[in-house]
Amino acid sequence: SVLQFLTGVSDLFRSGYESASKHFNPADVEVSVAGRSFLVTGANSGIGKATATEIARRGGTVHLVCRNKERAEVAKGEIVTETGNPNIFLHIVDISNPKEIWKFAEKFKNEHKLNVLINNAGCMVNNRELTEDGLEKNFATNTLGTYILTTALLPLLEKEADARVITVSSGGMLVQKLNISDLQSGSGTFDGTMVYAQNKRQQVVLTEQWAKAHKNIHFSVMHPGWADTPAVRSAMPDFYQKMKNSLRTEGQGADTVVWLAVSSEATKLPSGLFFQDRQPVPTHLPLASTHSPPEDEEKLMEVLEEFSQKFKSTSPR
């Protein structure tokens, strides 16, 4: 299963981070990003909040995109207090709701500039749940939400020098081959961790496809390793209980996101790669049959574009 596989990959735990970090160059992230604008989804806790805090510490303007207003207000206050950076803005958007994302993006484009988009919001729902639009919730948040927010903001990113898009994926995607025949997991037994892993594979494909199509934006996707976050505690309680003493801190999980977002080293590497601990790593395991034909990858983009346009054309309620 996904969990057995991931529990067996020891470098995803805290010890893996500690050994990898011996080779990091601290100067890579000792930079000021004053005057640059960053948008982080799912920024009120976990890796999103740790990332937003580190960027704020370096002087960046940070837009927090969160679903829950109360929790988001608290997180914003903590980030401002901790970093002394007042340029932290809050936007309440549900990334599982495509119409809401479109509405937000259209408004954001008229009011702000954007240098770096960090797609961090995600969910792992263990039972098949539908959103109000009739979309399976994991797919709606992890894949379609990421697709719509990114494509809606590309015109804004295109205007800036050194624009970047970073998507927080998961090593779980290594056990999944792209499956475009059942994007909303309607057939067979529903297994939340497998659906999540499939969505995370889809994010890798999106990143590779975008990198080909938009040459002046640097795209990357990464695996934070196993960190002690609220999401891991709630979505994977058994795994958490068993592994909690060897999990990474939220800051360790966020390290590569921050590196990809602020360092000049990151953009010396080609666009479209998958990272772990500041290094590009393969997107397929040796001998794994997880490679998919190019037409499947193109088909994924077409299907998402169709969904996206469908929700754009309906006027906001």
mmCIF file of C-alpha atoms in Angstrom:
data_model
loop_
_atom_site.group_PDB
_atom_site.id
_atom_site.type_symbol
_atom_site.label_atom_id
_atom_site.label_comp_id
_atom_site.label_asym_id
_atom_site.label_seq_id
_atom_site.Cartn_x
_atom_site.Cartn_y
_atom_site.Cartn_z
ATOM 1 C CA SER A 1 0.000 0.000 0.000
ATOM 2 C CA VAL A 2 1.001 3.639 -0.242
ATOM 3 C CA LEU A 3 1.665 3.874 3.475
ATOM 4 C CA GLN A 4 3.852 0.784 3.634
ATOM 5 C CA PHE A 5 5.845 2.084 0.703
ATOM 6 C CA LEU A 6 6.259 5.547 2.213
ATOM 7 C CA THR A 7 7.093 4.292 5.669
ATOM 8 C CA GLY A 8 9.862 2.298 4.042
ATOM 9 C CA VAL A 9 11.448 5.370 2.452
ATOM 10 C CA SER A 10 13.570 6.463 5.384
ATOM 11 C CA ASP A 11 14.951 9.650 3.859
ATOM 12 C CA LEU A 12 11.482 11.203 3.994
ATOM 13 C CA PHE A 13 11.650 11.386 7.784
ATOM 14 C CA ARG A 14 13.465 13.827 10.038
ATOM 15 C CA SER A 15 16.713 11.847 9.896
ATOM 16 C CA GLY A 16 16.658 12.139 6.098
ATOM 17 C CA TYR A 17 16.288 15.886 6.328
ATOM 18 C CA GLU A 18 19.106 16.122 8.863
ATOM 19 C CA SER A 19 21.542 14.237 6.656
ATOM 20 C CA ALA A 20 20.490 16.090 3.479
ATOM 21 C CA SER A 21 20.753 19.480 5.171
ATOM 22 C CA LYS A 22 24.465 18.928 5.879
ATOM 23 C CA HIS A 23 24.972 19.651 2.174
ATOM 24 C CA PHE A 24 22.760 22.750 1.998
ATOM 25 C CA ASN A 25 24.331 26.115 1.356
ATOM 26 C CA PRO A 26 22.769 28.440 3.978
ATOM 27 C CA ALA A 27 23.535 31.469 1.771
ATOM 28 C CA ASP A 28 20.986 30.199 -0.790
ATOM 29 C CA VAL A 29 18.115 31.346 1.419
ATOM 30 C CA GLU A 30 19.816 34.220 3.235
ATOM 31 C CA VAL A 31 18.306 36.710 0.829
ATOM 32 C CA SER A 32 15.963 39.659 0.923
ATOM 33 C CA VAL A 33 12.826 39.369 -1.185
ATOM 34 C CA ALA A 34 11.544 42.855 -0.347
ATOM 35 C CA GLY A 35 9.379 44.194 -3.166
ATOM 36 C CA ARG A 36 8.460 40.712 -4.388
ATOM 37 C CA SER A 37 4.948 39.367 -4.002
ATOM 38 C CA PHE A 38 4.137 35.768 -2.985
ATOM 39 C CA LEU A 39 0.821 33.943 -2.803
ATOM 40 C CA VAL A 40 0.577 30.868 -0.557
ATOM 41 C CA THR A 41 -2.543 28.683 -0.474
ATOM 42 C CA GLY A 42 -3.453 26.757 2.679
ATOM 43 C CA ALA A 43 -1.308 29.231 4.575
ATOM 44 C CA ASN A 44 -2.911 29.150 8.006
ATOM 45 C CA SER A 45 -1.152 26.027 9.313
ATOM 46 C CA GLY A 46 1.455 23.381 8.605
ATOM 47 C CA ILE A 47 3.867 23.739 5.706
ATOM 48 C CA GLY A 48 1.911 26.651 4.198
ATOM 49 C CA LYS A 49 2.192 28.720 7.350
ATOM 50 C CA ALA A 50 5.867 27.829 7.873
ATOM 51 C CA THR A 51 6.576 28.870 4.258
ATOM 52 C CA ALA A 52 4.646 32.144 4.557
ATOM 53 C CA THR A 53 6.508 32.961 7.782
ATOM 54 C CA GLU A 54 9.946 32.379 6.249
ATOM 55 C CA ILE A 55 9.096 34.531 3.217
ATOM 56 C CA ALA A 56 7.714 37.276 5.474
ATOM 57 C CA ARG A 57 10.936 37.136 7.498
ATOM 58 C CA ARG A 58 12.843 37.903 4.286
ATOM 59 C CA GLY A 59 10.739 40.991 3.584
ATOM 60 C CA GLY A 60 8.383 39.597 0.948
ATOM 61 C CA THR A 61 4.790 40.713 0.529
ATOM 62 C CA VAL A 62 2.755 37.612 1.340
ATOM 63 C CA HIS A 63 -0.823 36.877 0.295
ATOM 64 C CA LEU A 64 -2.322 34.126 2.455
ATOM 65 C CA VAL A 65 -5.138 32.237 0.752
ATOM 66 C CA CYS A 66 -7.133 30.296 3.343
ATOM 67 C CA ARG A 67 -10.560 28.728 3.671
ATOM 68 C CA ASN A 68 -11.363 29.424 7.321
ATOM 69 C CA LYS A 69 -11.522 33.123 8.237
ATOM 70 C CA GLU A 70 -11.065 32.754 11.993
ATOM 71 C CA ARG A 71 -8.038 30.447 11.788
ATOM 72 C CA ALA A 72 -6.569 32.569 9.018
ATOM 73 C CA GLU A 73 -6.864 35.797 11.038
ATOM 74 C CA VAL A 74 -5.001 34.154 13.917
ATOM 75 C CA ALA A 75 -2.271 32.837 11.588
ATOM 76 C CA LYS A 76 -1.868 36.249 9.944
ATOM 77 C CA GLY A 77 -1.480 37.910 13.355
ATOM 78 C CA GLU A 78 1.146 35.374 14.396
ATOM 79 C CA ILE A 79 3.134 35.838 11.166
ATOM 80 C CA VAL A 80 3.107 39.646 11.476
ATOM 81 C CA THR A 81 4.135 39.482 15.146
ATOM 82 C CA GLU A 82 6.833 36.894 14.612
ATOM 83 C CA THR A 83 8.428 38.544 11.564
ATOM 84 C CA GLY A 84 7.670 42.228 12.101
ATOM 85 C CA ASN A 85 6.541 42.337 8.450
ATOM 86 C CA PRO A 86 3.237 44.219 8.064
ATOM 87 C CA ASN A 87 2.822 43.318 4.361
ATOM 88 C CA ILE A 88 0.732 40.219 4.953
ATOM 89 C CA PHE A 89 -2.641 40.079 3.220
ATOM 90 C CA LEU A 90 -5.481 37.667 3.741
ATOM 91 C CA HIS A 91 -7.888 36.256 1.145
ATOM 92 C CA ILE A 92 -10.646 33.820 2.090
ATOM 93 C CA VAL A 93 -11.093 31.318 -0.741
ATOM 94 C CA ASP A 94 -12.158 27.675 -0.790
ATOM 95 C CA ILE A 95 -9.783 25.956 -3.216
ATOM 96 C CA SER A 96 -12.331 23.144 -3.709
ATOM 97 C CA ASN A 97 -14.769 25.667 -5.187
ATOM 98 C CA PRO A 98 -13.852 26.536 -8.804
ATOM 99 C CA LYS A 99 -16.242 29.486 -9.142
ATOM 100 C CA GLU A 100 -14.801 31.043 -6.000
ATOM 101 C CA ILE A 101 -11.231 30.621 -7.310
ATOM 102 C CA TRP A 102 -12.111 32.335 -10.599
ATOM 103 C CA LYS A 103 -13.798 35.211 -8.799
ATOM 104 C CA PHE A 104 -10.799 35.622 -6.481
ATOM 105 C CA ALA A 105 -8.241 35.459 -9.316
ATOM 106 C CA GLU A 106 -10.056 38.054 -11.446
ATOM 107 C CA LYS A 107 -10.158 40.465 -8.501
ATOM 108 C CA PHE A 108 -6.558 39.739 -7.451
ATOM 109 C CA LYS A 109 -5.291 40.431 -10.986
ATOM 110 C CA ASN A 110 -6.729 43.938 -10.887
ATOM 111 C CA GLU A 111 -5.314 44.837 -7.482
ATOM 112 C CA HIS A 112 -1.923 43.162 -7.037
ATOM 113 C CA LYS A 113 1.224 41.994 -8.737
ATOM 114 C CA LEU A 114 2.543 38.451 -8.292
ATOM 115 C CA ASN A 115 6.055 37.051 -8.568
ATOM 116 C CA VAL A 116 5.666 33.634 -6.946
ATOM 117 C CA LEU A 117 2.655 31.333 -6.592
ATOM 118 C CA ILE A 118 2.886 28.525 -4.036
ATOM 119 C CA ASN A 119 0.175 25.874 -4.439
ATOM 120 C CA ASN A 120 0.209 24.283 -1.010
ATOM 121 C CA ALA A 121 -3.480 23.801 -0.126
ATOM 122 C CA GLY A 122 -4.482 20.160 -0.256
ATOM 123 C CA CYS A 123 -6.830 17.677 1.279
ATOM 124 C CA MET A 124 -7.037 13.973 1.883
ATOM 125 C CA VAL A 125 -10.628 12.973 2.476
ATOM 126 C CA ASN A 126 -10.881 9.298 3.328
ATOM 127 C CA ASN A 127 -14.463 8.820 2.144
ATOM 128 C CA ARG A 128 -15.869 9.804 -1.236
ATOM 129 C CA GLU A 129 -17.444 13.227 -0.676
ATOM 130 C CA LEU A 130 -18.830 15.570 -3.323
ATOM 131 C CA THR A 131 -18.584 19.355 -3.286
ATOM 132 C CA GLU A 132 -21.639 21.529 -3.995
ATOM 133 C CA ASP A 133 -20.620 21.394 -7.672
ATOM 134 C CA GLY A 134 -20.758 17.593 -7.647
ATOM 135 C CA LEU A 135 -16.959 17.212 -7.755
ATOM 136 C CA GLU A 136 -15.103 14.597 -5.725
ATOM 137 C CA LYS A 137 -13.478 16.629 -2.963
ATOM 138 C CA ASN A 138 -9.852 15.488 -3.205
ATOM 139 C CA PHE A 139 -9.815 16.008 -6.970
ATOM 140 C CA ALA A 140 -11.589 19.373 -6.653
ATOM 141 C CA THR A 141 -9.003 20.696 -4.182
ATOM 142 C CA ASN A 142 -5.716 19.055 -5.133
ATOM 143 C CA THR A 143 -5.990 18.903 -8.915
ATOM 144 C CA LEU A 144 -8.715 21.147 -10.311
ATOM 145 C CA GLY A 145 -8.236 23.901 -7.716
ATOM 146 C CA THR A 146 -4.486 23.948 -8.352
ATOM 147 C CA TYR A 147 -5.089 23.980 -12.102
ATOM 148 C CA ILE A 148 -7.612 26.829 -12.072
ATOM 149 C CA LEU A 149 -5.721 29.066 -9.645
ATOM 150 C CA THR A 150 -2.476 28.630 -11.561
ATOM 151 C CA THR A 151 -3.893 29.129 -15.059
ATOM 152 C CA ALA A 152 -5.966 32.119 -13.883
ATOM 153 C CA LEU A 153 -2.864 33.804 -12.425
ATOM 154 C CA LEU A 154 -0.437 32.968 -15.270
ATOM 155 C CA PRO A 155 -1.113 36.285 -17.077
ATOM 156 C CA LEU A 156 -0.084 38.135 -13.902
ATOM 157 C CA LEU A 157 3.058 36.031 -13.465
ATOM 158 C CA GLU A 158 3.968 36.488 -17.143
ATOM 159 C CA LYS A 159 4.392 40.230 -16.509
ATOM 160 C CA GLU A 160 7.112 39.774 -13.886
ATOM 161 C CA ALA A 161 10.814 39.029 -13.999
ATOM 162 C CA ASP A 162 11.835 35.777 -12.288
ATOM 163 C CA ALA A 163 8.271 34.500 -11.876
ATOM 164 C CA ARG A 164 7.886 31.094 -10.226
ATOM 165 C CA VAL A 165 5.189 28.526 -9.501
ATOM 166 C CA ILE A 166 5.835 25.898 -6.824
ATOM 167 C CA THR A 167 3.403 23.085 -6.082
ATOM 168 C CA VAL A 168 3.603 21.017 -2.910
ATOM 169 C CA SER A 169 3.071 17.404 -3.965
ATOM 170 C CA SER A 170 3.923 14.175 -2.152
ATOM 171 C CA GLY A 171 6.168 11.171 -2.593
ATOM 172 C CA GLY A 172 2.964 9.147 -2.492
ATOM 173 C CA MET A 173 2.616 9.994 -6.167
ATOM 174 C CA LEU A 174 5.450 7.553 -6.933
ATOM 175 C CA VAL A 175 3.099 4.600 -6.436
ATOM 176 C CA GLN A 176 0.528 5.958 -8.901
ATOM 177 C CA LYS A 177 0.430 6.018 -12.674
ATOM 178 C CA LEU A 178 -1.635 8.846 -14.142
ATOM 179 C CA ASN A 179 -5.185 7.551 -14.543
ATOM 180 C CA ILE A 180 -7.358 9.813 -16.662
ATOM 181 C CA SER A 181 -10.217 7.338 -17.055
ATOM 182 C CA ASP A 182 -11.564 7.937 -13.538
ATOM 183 C CA LEU A 183 -10.480 11.389 -12.378
ATOM 184 C CA GLN A 184 -13.182 11.568 -9.735
ATOM 185 C CA SER A 185 -12.736 8.081 -8.314
ATOM 186 C CA GLY A 186 -16.274 7.052 -9.072
ATOM 187 C CA SER A 187 -15.613 3.368 -9.698
ATOM 188 C CA GLY A 188 -14.176 0.636 -7.491
ATOM 189 C CA THR A 189 -13.415 0.924 -3.779
ATOM 190 C CA PHE A 190 -12.570 4.421 -2.611
ATOM 191 C CA ASP A 191 -9.195 4.618 -0.885
ATOM 192 C CA GLY A 192 -8.402 8.155 0.276
ATOM 193 C CA THR A 193 -4.620 7.705 0.397
ATOM 194 C CA MET A 194 -4.584 6.268 -3.134
ATOM 195 C CA VAL A 195 -6.831 9.048 -4.468
ATOM 196 C CA TYR A 196 -4.549 11.612 -2.823
ATOM 197 C CA ALA A 197 -1.493 9.935 -4.337
ATOM 198 C CA GLN A 198 -3.169 10.003 -7.761
ATOM 199 C CA ASN A 199 -3.916 13.734 -7.375
ATOM 200 C CA LYS A 200 -0.283 14.290 -6.414
ATOM 201 C CA ARG A 201 0.846 12.443 -9.573
ATOM 202 C CA GLN A 202 -1.503 14.726 -11.524
ATOM 203 C CA GLN A 203 0.235 17.768 -9.995
ATOM 204 C CA VAL A 204 3.594 16.485 -11.242
ATOM 205 C CA VAL A 205 2.149 16.112 -14.759
ATOM 206 C CA LEU A 206 0.624 19.616 -14.584
ATOM 207 C CA THR A 207 3.984 21.072 -13.603
ATOM 208 C CA GLU A 208 5.781 19.330 -16.470
ATOM 209 C CA GLN A 209 3.139 20.445 -18.976
ATOM 210 C CA TRP A 210 3.122 24.059 -17.773
ATOM 211 C CA ALA A 211 6.928 24.183 -17.896
ATOM 212 C CA LYS A 212 6.793 23.260 -21.592
ATOM 213 C CA ALA A 213 4.113 25.817 -22.398
ATOM 214 C CA HIS A 214 5.292 28.846 -20.385
ATOM 215 C CA LYS A 215 9.003 29.283 -20.870
ATOM 216 C CA ASN A 216 9.446 32.515 -18.940
ATOM 217 C CA ILE A 217 8.016 31.170 -15.673
ATOM 218 C CA HIS A 218 9.970 28.681 -13.544
ATOM 219 C CA PHE A 219 7.772 25.759 -12.456
ATOM 220 C CA SER A 220 8.655 23.186 -9.827
ATOM 221 C CA VAL A 221 6.921 20.580 -7.728
ATOM 222 C CA MET A 222 8.243 19.128 -4.488
ATOM 223 C CA HIS A 223 7.858 16.573 -1.744
ATOM 224 C CA PRO A 224 8.177 17.975 1.782
ATOM 225 C CA GLY A 225 8.900 14.600 3.361
ATOM 226 C CA TRP A 226 6.826 13.474 6.327
ATOM 227 C CA ALA A 227 6.234 16.442 8.591
ATOM 228 C CA ASP A 228 4.296 16.754 11.822
ATOM 229 C CA THR A 229 1.440 18.891 10.451
ATOM 230 C CA PRO A 230 -2.251 19.165 11.377
ATOM 231 C CA ALA A 231 -3.069 17.563 7.999
ATOM 232 C CA VAL A 232 -1.001 14.446 8.689
ATOM 233 C CA ARG A 233 -2.465 14.178 12.211
ATOM 234 C CA SER A 234 -6.065 14.389 11.021
ATOM 235 C CA ALA A 235 -5.922 12.507 7.706
ATOM 236 C CA MET A 236 -3.524 9.730 8.772
ATOM 237 C CA PRO A 237 -3.983 9.201 12.521
ATOM 238 C CA ASP A 238 -2.600 5.636 12.609
ATOM 239 C CA PHE A 239 0.492 6.572 10.625
ATOM 240 C CA TYR A 240 0.932 9.620 12.852
ATOM 241 C CA GLN A 241 0.741 7.603 16.081
ATOM 242 C CA LYS A 242 3.260 5.093 14.818
ATOM 243 C CA MET A 243 5.691 7.612 13.325
ATOM 244 C CA LYS A 244 5.258 10.821 15.288
ATOM 245 C CA ASN A 245 8.699 10.683 16.901
ATOM 246 C CA SER A 246 10.481 10.502 13.575
ATOM 247 C CA LEU A 247 8.499 13.109 11.633
ATOM 248 C CA ARG A 248 10.068 16.312 10.339
ATOM 249 C CA THR A 249 9.149 19.662 11.847
ATOM 250 C CA GLU A 250 6.889 21.945 9.804
ATOM 251 C CA GLY A 251 9.919 24.139 9.117
ATOM 252 C CA GLN A 252 11.910 21.188 7.769
ATOM 253 C CA GLY A 253 8.965 20.226 5.552
ATOM 254 C CA ALA A 254 8.789 23.806 4.253
ATOM 255 C CA ASP A 255 12.543 24.200 3.671
ATOM 256 C CA THR A 256 12.556 23.173 0.005
ATOM 257 C CA VAL A 257 9.457 25.273 -0.741
ATOM 258 C CA VAL A 258 11.225 28.320 0.673
ATOM 259 C CA TRP A 259 14.422 27.455 -1.225
ATOM 260 C CA LEU A 260 12.462 27.096 -4.488
ATOM 261 C CA ALA A 261 10.648 30.370 -3.806
ATOM 262 C CA VAL A 262 13.540 32.659 -2.840
ATOM 263 C CA SER A 263 16.930 31.294 -3.903
ATOM 264 C CA SER A 264 18.645 32.166 -7.163
ATOM 265 C CA GLU A 265 20.082 28.620 -7.220
ATOM 266 C CA ALA A 266 16.650 27.046 -7.776
ATOM 267 C CA THR A 267 16.071 28.804 -11.089
ATOM 268 C CA LYS A 268 19.454 27.749 -12.462
ATOM 269 C CA LEU A 269 17.906 24.281 -12.727
ATOM 270 C CA PRO A 270 15.448 23.480 -15.537
ATOM 271 C CA SER A 271 11.772 24.274 -15.092
ATOM 272 C CA GLY A 272 9.347 21.395 -14.453
ATOM 273 C CA LEU A 273 11.395 19.256 -12.050
ATOM 274 C CA PHE A 274 10.357 17.380 -8.878
ATOM 275 C CA PHE A 275 12.372 18.236 -5.757
ATOM 276 C CA GLN A 276 13.131 16.755 -2.388
ATOM 277 C CA ASP A 277 15.534 18.392 0.067
ATOM 278 C CA ARG A 278 16.679 21.015 -2.463
ATOM 279 C CA GLN A 279 17.589 18.377 -5.063
ATOM 280 C CA PRO A 280 15.753 17.319 -8.210
ATOM 281 C CA VAL A 281 14.706 13.666 -7.840
ATOM 282 C CA PRO A 282 13.159 11.217 -10.329
ATOM 283 C CA THR A 283 9.374 11.245 -10.716
ATOM 284 C CA HIS A 284 9.283 7.472 -11.219
ATOM 285 C CA LEU A 285 10.780 4.632 -9.191
ATOM 286 C CA PRO A 286 13.310 2.364 -10.927
ATOM 287 C CA LEU A 287 11.504 -0.301 -12.981
ATOM 288 C CA ALA A 288 8.088 1.081 -12.028
ATOM 289 C CA SER A 289 5.345 0.966 -14.625
ATOM 290 C CA THR A 290 4.114 4.451 -13.727
ATOM 291 C CA HIS A 291 5.114 6.197 -16.970
ATOM 292 C CA SER A 292 2.150 7.337 -19.029
ATOM 293 C CA PRO A 293 1.879 8.044 -22.756
ATOM 294 C CA PRO A 294 2.089 11.738 -23.750
ATOM 295 C CA GLU A 295 -1.479 11.637 -25.052
ATOM 296 C CA ASP A 296 -2.751 10.820 -21.535
ATOM 297 C CA GLU A 297 -0.908 13.836 -20.153
ATOM 298 C CA GLU A 298 -2.334 16.058 -22.893
ATOM 299 C CA LYS A 299 -5.784 14.634 -22.232
ATOM 300 C CA LEU A 300 -5.509 15.525 -18.517
ATOM 301 C CA MET A 301 -4.799 19.152 -19.497
ATOM 302 C CA GLU A 302 -7.746 19.185 -21.908
ATOM 303 C CA VAL A 303 -10.185 17.775 -19.361
ATOM 304 C CA LEU A 304 -9.078 20.238 -16.682
ATOM 305 C CA GLU A 305 -9.344 23.130 -19.143
ATOM 306 C CA GLU A 306 -12.910 22.068 -20.001
ATOM 307 C CA PHE A 307 -13.866 21.916 -16.309
ATOM 308 C CA SER A 308 -12.161 25.221 -15.729
ATOM 309 C CA GLN A 309 -14.027 27.034 -18.525
ATOM 310 C CA LYS A 310 -17.316 25.510 -17.437
ATOM 311 C CA PHE A 311 -16.981 27.095 -13.999
ATOM 312 C CA LYS A 312 -15.639 30.362 -15.360
ATOM 313 C CA SER A 313 -18.559 30.989 -17.658
ATOM 314 C CA THR A 314 -21.229 30.713 -14.968
ATOM 315 C CA SER A 315 -21.774 34.092 -13.375
ATOM 316 C CA PRO A 316 -20.936 34.259 -9.642
ATOM 317 C CA ARG A 317 -23.935 33.605 -7.468
#
